[in-house]
PDB file of C-alpha atoms in Angstrom:
ATOM      1  CA  VAL A   1      -3.330  -0.518   4.947  1.00 75.00           C
ATOM      2  CA  PRO A   2       0.442  -0.474   6.875  1.00 83.00           C
ATOM      3  CA  TRP A   3       3.278  -0.992   4.758  1.00 84.00           C
ATOM      4  CA  ASP A   4       3.697  -4.986   5.700  1.00 88.00           C
ATOM      5  CA  LYS A   5       0.369  -5.898   4.930  1.00 91.00           C
ATOM      6  CA  ARG A   6       0.927  -4.043   1.528  1.00 89.00           C
ATOM      7  CA  LEU A   7       3.542  -5.645   0.262  1.00 92.00           C
ATOM      8  CA  ALA A   8       2.203  -9.045   1.086  1.00 94.00           C
ATOM      9  CA  LEU A   9      -0.698  -7.985  -0.943  1.00 93.00           C
ATOM     10  CA  ASP A  10       1.950  -7.087  -3.776  1.00 94.00           C
ATOM     11  CA  ILE A  11       3.568 -10.262  -3.770  1.00 95.00           C
ATOM     12  CA  TRP A  12      -0.529 -12.133  -3.699  1.00 95.00           C
ATOM     13  CA  TYR A  13      -1.131  -9.734  -6.698  1.00 95.00           C
ATOM     14  CA  VAL A  14       1.897 -11.212  -8.591  1.00 96.00           C
ATOM     15  CA  ASP A  15       0.824 -14.995  -7.588  1.00 96.00           C
ATOM     16  CA  ASN A  16      -2.957 -14.789  -8.564  1.00 96.00           C
ATOM     17  CA  ARG A  17      -2.496 -11.359 -11.794  1.00 95.00           C
ATOM     18  CA  SER A  18      -5.201 -12.113 -14.251  1.00 97.00           C
ATOM     19  CA  LEU A  19      -7.204  -9.657 -16.460  1.00 97.00           C
ATOM     20  CA  LEU A  20     -10.297 -10.234 -13.995  1.00 97.00           C
ATOM     21  CA  LEU A  21      -8.848  -9.385 -11.438  1.00 96.00           C
ATOM     22  CA  ASP A  22      -6.976  -6.403 -13.053  1.00 96.00           C
ATOM     23  CA  LEU A  23     -10.541  -5.420 -14.077  1.00 97.00           C
ATOM     24  CA  ARG A  24     -12.154  -5.470 -10.579  1.00 96.00           C
ATOM     25  CA  ILE A  25      -9.214  -3.590  -8.478  1.00 93.00           C
ATOM     26  CA  LEU A  26      -9.804  -0.683 -11.724  1.00 95.00           C
ATOM     27  CA  GLY A  27     -13.474  -1.037 -10.648  1.00 95.00           C
ATOM     28  CA  MET A  28     -12.410  -0.505  -6.954  1.00 91.00           C
ATOM     29  CA  THR A  29     -10.648   2.035  -7.221  1.00 89.00           C
ATOM     30  CA  PHE A  30     -13.342   4.177  -9.249  1.00 89.00           C
ATOM     31  CA  ALA A  31     -15.659   3.163  -6.841  1.00 89.00           C
ATOM     32  CA  ARG A  32     -13.183   4.930  -3.996  1.00 84.00           C
ATOM     33  CA  LEU A  33     -12.708   7.627  -6.008  1.00 84.00           C
ATOM     34  CA  PHE A  34     -16.339   8.537  -6.455  1.00 83.00           C
ATOM     35  CA  THR A  35     -17.030   7.648  -2.410  1.00 83.00           C
ATOM     36  CA  ARG A  36     -13.803   8.796  -1.217  1.00 73.00           C
ATOM     37  CA  ALA A  37     -14.053   6.413   1.248  1.00 69.00           C
ATOM     38  CA  GLY A  38     -10.675   5.618   2.509  1.00 65.00           C
ATOM     39  CA  VAL A  39      -8.344   7.853   0.800  1.00 64.00           C
ATOM     40  CA  THR A  40      -6.771   9.536   3.636  1.00 63.00           C
ATOM     41  CA  GLY A  41      -4.609   7.151   5.931  1.00 57.00           C
ATOM     42  CA  GLY A  42      -5.639   7.659  10.304  1.00 60.00           C
ATOM     43  CA  ASN A  43      -3.954  11.025  11.254  1.00 63.00           C
ATOM     44  CA  HIS A  44      -1.965  11.707   8.164  1.00 60.00           C
ATOM     45  CA  ALA A  45      -3.236  13.332   5.044  1.00 60.00           C
ATOM     46  CA  THR A  46      -1.166  10.652   2.757  1.00 63.00           C
ATOM     47  CA  MET A  47       0.594   6.724   4.047  1.00 64.00           C
ATOM     48  CA  GLU A  48       3.267   7.200   6.662  1.00 67.00           C
ATOM     49  CA  PRO A  49       6.892   7.033   5.323  1.00 71.00           C
ATOM     50  CA  PHE A  50       7.875   3.750   4.452  1.00 71.00           C
ATOM     51  CA  ASN A  51      10.181   2.432   7.785  1.00 73.00           C
ATOM     52  CA  PRO A  52      11.672  -0.671   6.817  1.00 72.00           C
ATOM     53  CA  GLU A  53      13.581  -0.800   9.742  1.00 70.00           C
ATOM     54  CA  PRO A  54      11.910  -2.315  12.506  1.00 63.00           C
ATOM     55  CA  ASP A  55      10.452   0.522  15.432  1.00 61.00           C
ATOM     56  CA  ASP A  56      12.912  -1.207  17.828  1.00 59.00           C
ATOM     57  CA  ALA A  57      16.211  -0.483  15.680  1.00 55.00           C
ATOM     58  CA  PRO A  58      18.636   1.744  16.150  1.00 57.00           C
ATOM     59  CA  ALA A  59      18.137   5.170  14.216  1.00 58.00           C
ATOM     60  CA  ARG A  60      20.825   5.836  11.897  1.00 58.00           C
ATOM     61  CA  GLU A  61      21.867   9.360  11.111  1.00 61.00           C
ATOM     62  CA  GLU A  62      20.899  11.100   7.997  1.00 58.00           C
ATOM     63  CA  GLU A  63      23.749  12.019   5.520  1.00 56.00           C
ATOM     64  CA  SER A  64      23.634  15.560   4.737  1.00 50.00           C
TER      65      SER A  64
END
């Protein structure tokens, strides 16, 4: 799931939190653990790093 969608889902969760929703998420998590479906991010072993800058923004030099 791309970062922008993940952040939107986080906001949705805060607006709709409940015990029933938490139990549903927990059940879905256990299902993913046992089926191992969708646990990698495309061509990555893990999710790609968070980049708050738009793709067309000039690159910043990292501090050393």
